[in-house]
PDB file of C-alpha atoms in Angstrom:
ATOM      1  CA  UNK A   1       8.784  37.454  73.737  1.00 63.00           C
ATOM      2  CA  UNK A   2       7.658  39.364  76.666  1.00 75.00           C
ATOM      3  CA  UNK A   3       5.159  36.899  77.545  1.00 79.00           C
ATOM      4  CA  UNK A   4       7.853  33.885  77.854  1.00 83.00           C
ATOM      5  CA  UNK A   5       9.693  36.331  79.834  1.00 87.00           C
ATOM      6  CA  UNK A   6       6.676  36.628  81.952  1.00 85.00           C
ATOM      7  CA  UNK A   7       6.458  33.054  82.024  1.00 85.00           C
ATOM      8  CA  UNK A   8      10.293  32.512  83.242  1.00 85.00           C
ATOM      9  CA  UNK A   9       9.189  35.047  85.967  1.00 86.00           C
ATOM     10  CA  UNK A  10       6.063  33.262  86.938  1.00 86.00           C
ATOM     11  CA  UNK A  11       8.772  29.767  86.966  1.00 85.00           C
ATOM     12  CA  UNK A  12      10.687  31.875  89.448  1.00 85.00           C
ATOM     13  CA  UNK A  13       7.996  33.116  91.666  1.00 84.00           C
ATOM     14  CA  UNK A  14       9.120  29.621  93.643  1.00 81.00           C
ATOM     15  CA  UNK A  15      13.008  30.351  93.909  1.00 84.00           C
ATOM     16  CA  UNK A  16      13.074  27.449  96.215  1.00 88.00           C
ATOM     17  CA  UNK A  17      12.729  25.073  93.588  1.00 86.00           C
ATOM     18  CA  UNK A  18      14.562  26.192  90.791  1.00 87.00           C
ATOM     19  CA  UNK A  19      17.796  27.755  92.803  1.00 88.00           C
ATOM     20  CA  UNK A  20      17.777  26.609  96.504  1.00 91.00           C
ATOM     21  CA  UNK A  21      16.723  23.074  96.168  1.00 92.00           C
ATOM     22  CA  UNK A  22      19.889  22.577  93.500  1.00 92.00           C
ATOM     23  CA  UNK A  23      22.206  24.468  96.006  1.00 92.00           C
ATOM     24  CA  UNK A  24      21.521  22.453  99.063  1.00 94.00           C
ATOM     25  CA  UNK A  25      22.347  19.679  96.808  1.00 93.00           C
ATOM     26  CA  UNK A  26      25.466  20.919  95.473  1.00 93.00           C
ATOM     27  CA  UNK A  27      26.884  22.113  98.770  1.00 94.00           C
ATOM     28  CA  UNK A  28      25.433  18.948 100.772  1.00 94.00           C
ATOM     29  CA  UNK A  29      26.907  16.517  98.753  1.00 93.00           C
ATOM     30  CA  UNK A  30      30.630  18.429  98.716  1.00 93.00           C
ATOM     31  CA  UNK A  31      30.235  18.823 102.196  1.00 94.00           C
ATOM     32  CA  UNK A  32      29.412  14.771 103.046  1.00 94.00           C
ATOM     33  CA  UNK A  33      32.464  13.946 100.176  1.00 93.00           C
ATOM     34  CA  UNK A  34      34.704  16.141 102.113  1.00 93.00           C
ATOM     35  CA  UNK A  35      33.933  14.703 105.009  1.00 94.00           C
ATOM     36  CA  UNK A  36      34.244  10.839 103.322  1.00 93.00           C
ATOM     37  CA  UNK A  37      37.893  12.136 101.595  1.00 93.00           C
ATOM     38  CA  UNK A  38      39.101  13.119 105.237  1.00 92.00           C
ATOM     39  CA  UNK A  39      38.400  10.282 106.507  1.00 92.00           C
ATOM     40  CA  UNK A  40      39.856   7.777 103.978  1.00 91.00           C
ATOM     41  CA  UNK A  41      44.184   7.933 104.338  1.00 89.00           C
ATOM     42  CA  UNK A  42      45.860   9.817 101.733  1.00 84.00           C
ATOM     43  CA  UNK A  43      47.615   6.500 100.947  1.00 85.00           C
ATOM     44  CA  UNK A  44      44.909   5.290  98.656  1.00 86.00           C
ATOM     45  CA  UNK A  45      45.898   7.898  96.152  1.00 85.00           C
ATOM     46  CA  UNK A  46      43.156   9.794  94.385  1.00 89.00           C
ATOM     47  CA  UNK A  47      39.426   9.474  95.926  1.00 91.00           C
ATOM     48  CA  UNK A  48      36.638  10.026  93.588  1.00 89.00           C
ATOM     49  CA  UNK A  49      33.123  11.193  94.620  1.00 89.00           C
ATOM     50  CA  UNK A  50      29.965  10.620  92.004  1.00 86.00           C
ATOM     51  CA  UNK A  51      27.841  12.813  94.287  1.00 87.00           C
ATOM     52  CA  UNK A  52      28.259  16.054  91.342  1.00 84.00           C
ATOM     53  CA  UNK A  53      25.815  13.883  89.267  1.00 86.00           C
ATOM     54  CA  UNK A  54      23.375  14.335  92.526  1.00 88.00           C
ATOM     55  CA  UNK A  55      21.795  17.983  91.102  1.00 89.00           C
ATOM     56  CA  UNK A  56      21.690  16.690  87.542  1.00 87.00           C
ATOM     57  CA  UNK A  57      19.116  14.323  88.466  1.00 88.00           C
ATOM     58  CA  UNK A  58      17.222  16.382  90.404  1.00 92.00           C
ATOM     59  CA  UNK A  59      16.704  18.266  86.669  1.00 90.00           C
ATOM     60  CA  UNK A  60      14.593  15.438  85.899  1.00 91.00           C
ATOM     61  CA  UNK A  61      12.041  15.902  89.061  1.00 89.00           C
ATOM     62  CA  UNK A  62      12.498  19.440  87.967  1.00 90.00           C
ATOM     63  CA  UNK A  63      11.495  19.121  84.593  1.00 89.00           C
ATOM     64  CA  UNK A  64       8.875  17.298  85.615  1.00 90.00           C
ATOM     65  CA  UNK A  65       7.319  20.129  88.928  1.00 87.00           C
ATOM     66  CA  UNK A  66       7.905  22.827  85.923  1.00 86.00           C
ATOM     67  CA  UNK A  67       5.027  21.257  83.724  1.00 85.00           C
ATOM     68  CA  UNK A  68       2.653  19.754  86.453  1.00 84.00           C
ATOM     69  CA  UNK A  69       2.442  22.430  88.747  1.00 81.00           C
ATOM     70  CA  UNK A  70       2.802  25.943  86.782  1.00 84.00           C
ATOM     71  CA  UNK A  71       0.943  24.596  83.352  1.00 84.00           C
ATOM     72  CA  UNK A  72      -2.663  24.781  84.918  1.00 82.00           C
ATOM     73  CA  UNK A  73      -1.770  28.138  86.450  1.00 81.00           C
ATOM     74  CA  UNK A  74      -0.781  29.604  83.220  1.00 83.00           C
ATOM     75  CA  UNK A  75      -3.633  28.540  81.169  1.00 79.00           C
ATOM     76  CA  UNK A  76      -6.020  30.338  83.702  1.00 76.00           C
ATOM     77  CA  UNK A  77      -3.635  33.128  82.893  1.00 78.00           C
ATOM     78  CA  UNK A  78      -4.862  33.034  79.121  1.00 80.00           C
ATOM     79  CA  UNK A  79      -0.467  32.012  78.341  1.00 85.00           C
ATOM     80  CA  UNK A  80      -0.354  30.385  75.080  1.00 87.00           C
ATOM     81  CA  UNK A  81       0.992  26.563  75.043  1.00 88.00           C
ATOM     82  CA  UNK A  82       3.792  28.127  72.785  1.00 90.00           C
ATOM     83  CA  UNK A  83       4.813  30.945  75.335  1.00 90.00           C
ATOM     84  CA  UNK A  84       4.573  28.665  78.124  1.00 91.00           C
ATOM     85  CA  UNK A  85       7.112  26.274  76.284  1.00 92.00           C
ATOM     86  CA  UNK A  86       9.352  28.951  75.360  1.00 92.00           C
ATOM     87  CA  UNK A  87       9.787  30.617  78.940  1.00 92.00           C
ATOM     88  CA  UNK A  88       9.935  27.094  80.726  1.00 92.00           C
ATOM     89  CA  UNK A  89      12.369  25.980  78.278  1.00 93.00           C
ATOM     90  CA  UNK A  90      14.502  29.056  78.205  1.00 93.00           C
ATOM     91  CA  UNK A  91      14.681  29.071  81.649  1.00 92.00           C
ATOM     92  CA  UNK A  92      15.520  25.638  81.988  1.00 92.00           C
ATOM     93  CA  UNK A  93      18.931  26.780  79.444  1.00 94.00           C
ATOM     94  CA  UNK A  94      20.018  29.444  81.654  1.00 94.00           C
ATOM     95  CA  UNK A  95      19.637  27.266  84.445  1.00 93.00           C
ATOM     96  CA  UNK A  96      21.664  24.947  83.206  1.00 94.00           C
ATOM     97  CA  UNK A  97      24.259  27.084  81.300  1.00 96.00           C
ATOM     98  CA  UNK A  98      25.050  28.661  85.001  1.00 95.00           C
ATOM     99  CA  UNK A  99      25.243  25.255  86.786  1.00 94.00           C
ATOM    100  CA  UNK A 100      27.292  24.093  84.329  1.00 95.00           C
ATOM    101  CA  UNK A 101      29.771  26.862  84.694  1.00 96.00           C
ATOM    102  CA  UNK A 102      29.847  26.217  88.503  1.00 95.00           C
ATOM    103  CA  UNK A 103      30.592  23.301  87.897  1.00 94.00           C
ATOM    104  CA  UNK A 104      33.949  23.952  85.180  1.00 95.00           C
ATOM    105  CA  UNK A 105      34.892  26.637  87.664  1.00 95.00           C
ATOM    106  CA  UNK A 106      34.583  24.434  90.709  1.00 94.00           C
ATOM    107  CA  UNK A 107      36.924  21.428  88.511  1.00 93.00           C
ATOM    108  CA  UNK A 108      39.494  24.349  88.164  1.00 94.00           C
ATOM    109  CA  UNK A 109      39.940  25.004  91.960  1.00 95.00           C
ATOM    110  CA  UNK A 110      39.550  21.273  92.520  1.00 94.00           C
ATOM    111  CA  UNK A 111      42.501  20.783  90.037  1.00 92.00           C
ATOM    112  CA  UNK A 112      44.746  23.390  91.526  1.00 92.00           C
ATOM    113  CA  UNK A 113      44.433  22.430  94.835  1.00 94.00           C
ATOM    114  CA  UNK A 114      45.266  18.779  94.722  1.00 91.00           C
ATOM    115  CA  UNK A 115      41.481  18.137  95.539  1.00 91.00           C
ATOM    116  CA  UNK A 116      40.848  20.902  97.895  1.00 93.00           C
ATOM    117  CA  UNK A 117      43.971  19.487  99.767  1.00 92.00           C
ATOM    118  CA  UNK A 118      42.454  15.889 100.534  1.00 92.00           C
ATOM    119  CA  UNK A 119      43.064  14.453  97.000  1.00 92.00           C
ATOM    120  CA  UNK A 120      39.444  14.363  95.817  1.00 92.00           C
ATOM    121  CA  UNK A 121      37.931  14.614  92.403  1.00 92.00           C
ATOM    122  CA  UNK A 122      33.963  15.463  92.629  1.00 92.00           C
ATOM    123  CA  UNK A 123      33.780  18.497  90.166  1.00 91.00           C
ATOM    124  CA  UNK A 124      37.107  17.526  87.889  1.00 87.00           C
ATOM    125  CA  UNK A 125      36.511  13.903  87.171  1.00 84.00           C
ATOM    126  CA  UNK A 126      39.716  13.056  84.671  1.00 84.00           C
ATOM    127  CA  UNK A 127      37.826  12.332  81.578  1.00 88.00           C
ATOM    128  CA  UNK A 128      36.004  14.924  81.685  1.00 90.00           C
ATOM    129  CA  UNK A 129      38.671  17.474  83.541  1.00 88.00           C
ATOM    130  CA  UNK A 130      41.122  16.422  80.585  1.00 89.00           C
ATOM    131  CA  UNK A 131      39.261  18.542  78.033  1.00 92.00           C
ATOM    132  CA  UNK A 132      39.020  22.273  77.081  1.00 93.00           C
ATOM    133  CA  UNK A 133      37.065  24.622  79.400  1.00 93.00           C
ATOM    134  CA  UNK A 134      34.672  24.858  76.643  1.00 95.00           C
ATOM    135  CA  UNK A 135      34.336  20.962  76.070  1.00 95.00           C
ATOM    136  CA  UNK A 136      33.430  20.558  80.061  1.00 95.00           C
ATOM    137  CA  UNK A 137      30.681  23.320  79.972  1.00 96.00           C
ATOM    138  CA  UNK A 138      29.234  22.033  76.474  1.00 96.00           C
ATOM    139  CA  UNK A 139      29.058  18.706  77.723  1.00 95.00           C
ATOM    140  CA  UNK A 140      27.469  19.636  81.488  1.00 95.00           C
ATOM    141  CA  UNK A 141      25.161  21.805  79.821  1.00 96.00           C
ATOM    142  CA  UNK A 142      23.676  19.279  77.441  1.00 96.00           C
ATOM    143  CA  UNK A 143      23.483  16.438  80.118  1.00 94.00           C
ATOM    144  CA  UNK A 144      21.243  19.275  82.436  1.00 94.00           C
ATOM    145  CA  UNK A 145      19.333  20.277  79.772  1.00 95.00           C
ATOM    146  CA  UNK A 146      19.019  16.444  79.008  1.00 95.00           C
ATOM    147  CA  UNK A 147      17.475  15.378  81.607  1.00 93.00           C
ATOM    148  CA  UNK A 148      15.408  18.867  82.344  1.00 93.00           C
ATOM    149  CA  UNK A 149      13.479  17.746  78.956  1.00 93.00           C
ATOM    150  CA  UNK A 150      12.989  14.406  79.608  1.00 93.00           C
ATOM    151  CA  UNK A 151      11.391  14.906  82.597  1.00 92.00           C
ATOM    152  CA  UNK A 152       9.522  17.956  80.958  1.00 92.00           C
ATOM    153  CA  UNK A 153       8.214  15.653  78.104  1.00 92.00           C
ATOM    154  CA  UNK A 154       7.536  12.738  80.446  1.00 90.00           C
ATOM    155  CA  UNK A 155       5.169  15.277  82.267  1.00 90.00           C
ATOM    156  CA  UNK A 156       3.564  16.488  78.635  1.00 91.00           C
ATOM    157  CA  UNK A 157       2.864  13.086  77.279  1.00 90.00           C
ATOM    158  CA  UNK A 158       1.079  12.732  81.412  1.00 88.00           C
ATOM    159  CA  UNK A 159      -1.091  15.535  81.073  1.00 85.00           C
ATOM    160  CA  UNK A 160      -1.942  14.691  76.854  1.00 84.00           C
ATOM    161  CA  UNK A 161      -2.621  10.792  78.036  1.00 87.00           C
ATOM    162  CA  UNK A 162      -3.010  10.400  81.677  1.00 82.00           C
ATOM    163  CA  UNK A 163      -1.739   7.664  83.433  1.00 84.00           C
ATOM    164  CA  UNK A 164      -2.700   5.076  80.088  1.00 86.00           C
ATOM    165  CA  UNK A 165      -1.099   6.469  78.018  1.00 84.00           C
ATOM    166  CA  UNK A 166       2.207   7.258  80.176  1.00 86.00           C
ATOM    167  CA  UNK A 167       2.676   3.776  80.645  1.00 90.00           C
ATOM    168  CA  UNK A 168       1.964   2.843  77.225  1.00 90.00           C
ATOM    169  CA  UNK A 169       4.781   5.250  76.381  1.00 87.00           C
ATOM    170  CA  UNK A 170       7.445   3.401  79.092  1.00 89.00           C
ATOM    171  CA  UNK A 171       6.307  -0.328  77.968  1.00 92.00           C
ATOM    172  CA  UNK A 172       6.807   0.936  74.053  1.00 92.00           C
ATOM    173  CA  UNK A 173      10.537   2.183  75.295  1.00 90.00           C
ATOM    174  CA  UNK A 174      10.749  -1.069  77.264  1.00 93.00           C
ATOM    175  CA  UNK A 175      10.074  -3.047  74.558  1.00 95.00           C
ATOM    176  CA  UNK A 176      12.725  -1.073  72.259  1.00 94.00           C
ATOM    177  CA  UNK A 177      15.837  -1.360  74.598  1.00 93.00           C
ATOM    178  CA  UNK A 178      15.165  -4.972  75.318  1.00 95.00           C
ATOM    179  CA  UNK A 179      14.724  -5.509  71.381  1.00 95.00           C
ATOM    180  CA  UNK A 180      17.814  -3.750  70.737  1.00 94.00           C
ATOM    181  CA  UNK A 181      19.833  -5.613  73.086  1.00 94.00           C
ATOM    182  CA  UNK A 182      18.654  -8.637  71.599  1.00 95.00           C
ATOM    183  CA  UNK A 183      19.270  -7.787  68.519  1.00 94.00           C
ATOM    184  CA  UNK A 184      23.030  -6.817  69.213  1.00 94.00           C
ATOM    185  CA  UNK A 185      23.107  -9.916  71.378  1.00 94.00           C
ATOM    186  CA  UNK A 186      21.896 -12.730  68.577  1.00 93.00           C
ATOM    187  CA  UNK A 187      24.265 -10.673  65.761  1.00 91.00           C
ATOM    188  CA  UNK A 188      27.450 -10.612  67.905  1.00 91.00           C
ATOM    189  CA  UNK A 189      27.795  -7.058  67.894  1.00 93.00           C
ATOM    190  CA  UNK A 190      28.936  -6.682  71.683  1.00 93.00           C
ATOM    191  CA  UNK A 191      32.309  -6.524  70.785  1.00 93.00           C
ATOM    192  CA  UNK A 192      31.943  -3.861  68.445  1.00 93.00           C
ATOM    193  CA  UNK A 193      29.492  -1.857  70.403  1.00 91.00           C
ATOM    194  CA  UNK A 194      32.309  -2.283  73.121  1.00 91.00           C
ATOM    195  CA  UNK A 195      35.193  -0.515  70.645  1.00 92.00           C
ATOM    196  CA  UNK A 196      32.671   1.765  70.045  1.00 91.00           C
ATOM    197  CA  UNK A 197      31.999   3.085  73.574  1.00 89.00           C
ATOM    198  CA  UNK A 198      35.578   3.271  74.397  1.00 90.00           C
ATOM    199  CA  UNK A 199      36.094   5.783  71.437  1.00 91.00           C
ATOM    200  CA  UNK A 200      33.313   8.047  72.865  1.00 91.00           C
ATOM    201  CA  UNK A 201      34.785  11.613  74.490  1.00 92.00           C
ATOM    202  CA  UNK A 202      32.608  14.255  76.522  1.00 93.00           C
ATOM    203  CA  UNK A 203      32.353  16.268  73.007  1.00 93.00           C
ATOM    204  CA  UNK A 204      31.136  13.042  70.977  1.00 94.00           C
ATOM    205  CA  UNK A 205      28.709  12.170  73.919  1.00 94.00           C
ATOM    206  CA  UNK A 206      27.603  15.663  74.156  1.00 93.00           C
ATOM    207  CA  UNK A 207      26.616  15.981  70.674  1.00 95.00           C
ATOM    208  CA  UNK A 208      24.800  12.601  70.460  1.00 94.00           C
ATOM    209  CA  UNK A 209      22.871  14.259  73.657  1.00 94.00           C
ATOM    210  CA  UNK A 210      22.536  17.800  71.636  1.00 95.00           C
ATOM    211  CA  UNK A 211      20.402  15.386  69.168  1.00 95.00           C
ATOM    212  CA  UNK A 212      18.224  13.816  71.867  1.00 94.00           C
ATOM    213  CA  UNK A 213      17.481  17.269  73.161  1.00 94.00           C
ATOM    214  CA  UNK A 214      16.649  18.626  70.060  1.00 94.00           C
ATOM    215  CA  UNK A 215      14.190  15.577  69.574  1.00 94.00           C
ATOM    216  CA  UNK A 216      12.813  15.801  73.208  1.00 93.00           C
ATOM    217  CA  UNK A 217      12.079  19.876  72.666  1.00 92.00           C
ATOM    218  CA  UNK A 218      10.341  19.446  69.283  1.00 93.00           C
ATOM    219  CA  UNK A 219       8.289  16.235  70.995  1.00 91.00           C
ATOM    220  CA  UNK A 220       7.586  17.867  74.186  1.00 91.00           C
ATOM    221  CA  UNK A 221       6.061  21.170  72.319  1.00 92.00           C
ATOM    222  CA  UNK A 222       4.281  18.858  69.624  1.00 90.00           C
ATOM    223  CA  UNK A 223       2.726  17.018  72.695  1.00 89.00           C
ATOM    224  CA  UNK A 224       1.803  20.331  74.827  1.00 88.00           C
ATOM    225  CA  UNK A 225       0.296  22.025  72.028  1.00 85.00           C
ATOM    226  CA  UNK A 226      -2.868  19.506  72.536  1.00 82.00           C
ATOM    227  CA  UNK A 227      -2.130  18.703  76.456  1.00 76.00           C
ATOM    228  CA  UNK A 228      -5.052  20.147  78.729  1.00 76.00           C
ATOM    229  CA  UNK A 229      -4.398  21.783  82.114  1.00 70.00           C
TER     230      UNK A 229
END
């Protein structure tokens, strides 16, 4: 344990990219849709900003710089592939367990002051805002931590297979979502699919995305355990 501590700490030895990098992003893009809201007339009603999702992909770069850049390091180090996964990955959660308490905090104020005054929704988008404190933190966290792993096991399969066998990995996914859209498409099952979507809630997507992270984590450390630096 006090090894993937160490490793955490090693993470943080560049503070820039883990916290300052994902604050300039946060404030920068409330700032520029503050800016936007003021200038569009309060006669248009609400006014809705997607630039929140802005820091949650930067989690897949991030993912990505974790692996790449500190892996080599922490071999020479003598850090066992299992430590190394454990410290990245349990700094990835309270990463993402803080942002995504920012961010509930940040949909409260939003909320309560009618859009910090300029009728704008950024931080308490309504399907999501609708739900339970608890719901919106659950379901921010597991989208972060989403896309942290991804990019994490993206970089894993890199160093395991180079370059072959990272885009053998992208045409095999390729070649899945275009089957299953074919698939759907020559049995009819659009229409279904569609009733199906419109039933989904931030709880029911967040659990489908608690699976996918639980499958990326187990793949990712399954991969590392034979990647070389």
């Amino acid at each position: 344990m006090n090894r993937a501590l160490g490793v955490a700490k090693m993470q943080l030895i560049n503070k820039w990219t883990f916290l300052g990098i994902p604050a300039v992003i946060i404030t920068g893009s409330f700032l520029l849709s503050m800016v936007i809201w003021a200038l569009i007339p309060d006669s248009v009603g609400v006014k809705y900003s997607g630039a929140g999702q802005a820091v949650m992909w930067y989690f897949f770069g991030l993912g990505i710089q974790s692996l790449t850049l500190s892996f080599p390091f922490s071999q020479g180090l003598s850090i066992s592939r299992r430590n190394f996964f454990l410290g990245t990955v349990g700094l990835f959660t309270v990463l993402a367990a803080g942002i995504a308490a920012l961010y509930v905090v940040l949909g409260l104020i939003e909320s309560a002051t009618n859009g910090w005054n300029l009728q704008g929704r950024m931080f308490a988008i309504s399907w999501v805002a609708d739900q339970p404190w608890f719901i919106q933190w659950f379901f921010y966290f597991v989208m972060m931590m989403f896309l942290l792993l991804l990019g994490f096991w993206f970089a894993t399969v890199y160093k395991r297979w180079q370059a072959t066998g990272t885009l053998v990995m992208s045409l095999s996914l390729a070649v899945l979502l275009v089957g299953a859209i074919a698939l759907i498409t020559l049995q009819g099952w659009w229409p279904a699919v569609g009733a199906w979507a419109i039933t989904l809630t931030p709880a029911s997507i967040g659990v489908l995305a608690l699976a996918l992270v639980l499958m990326l984590g187990v793949g990712a450390y399954l991969t590392l355990r034979r990647a070389t630096p």
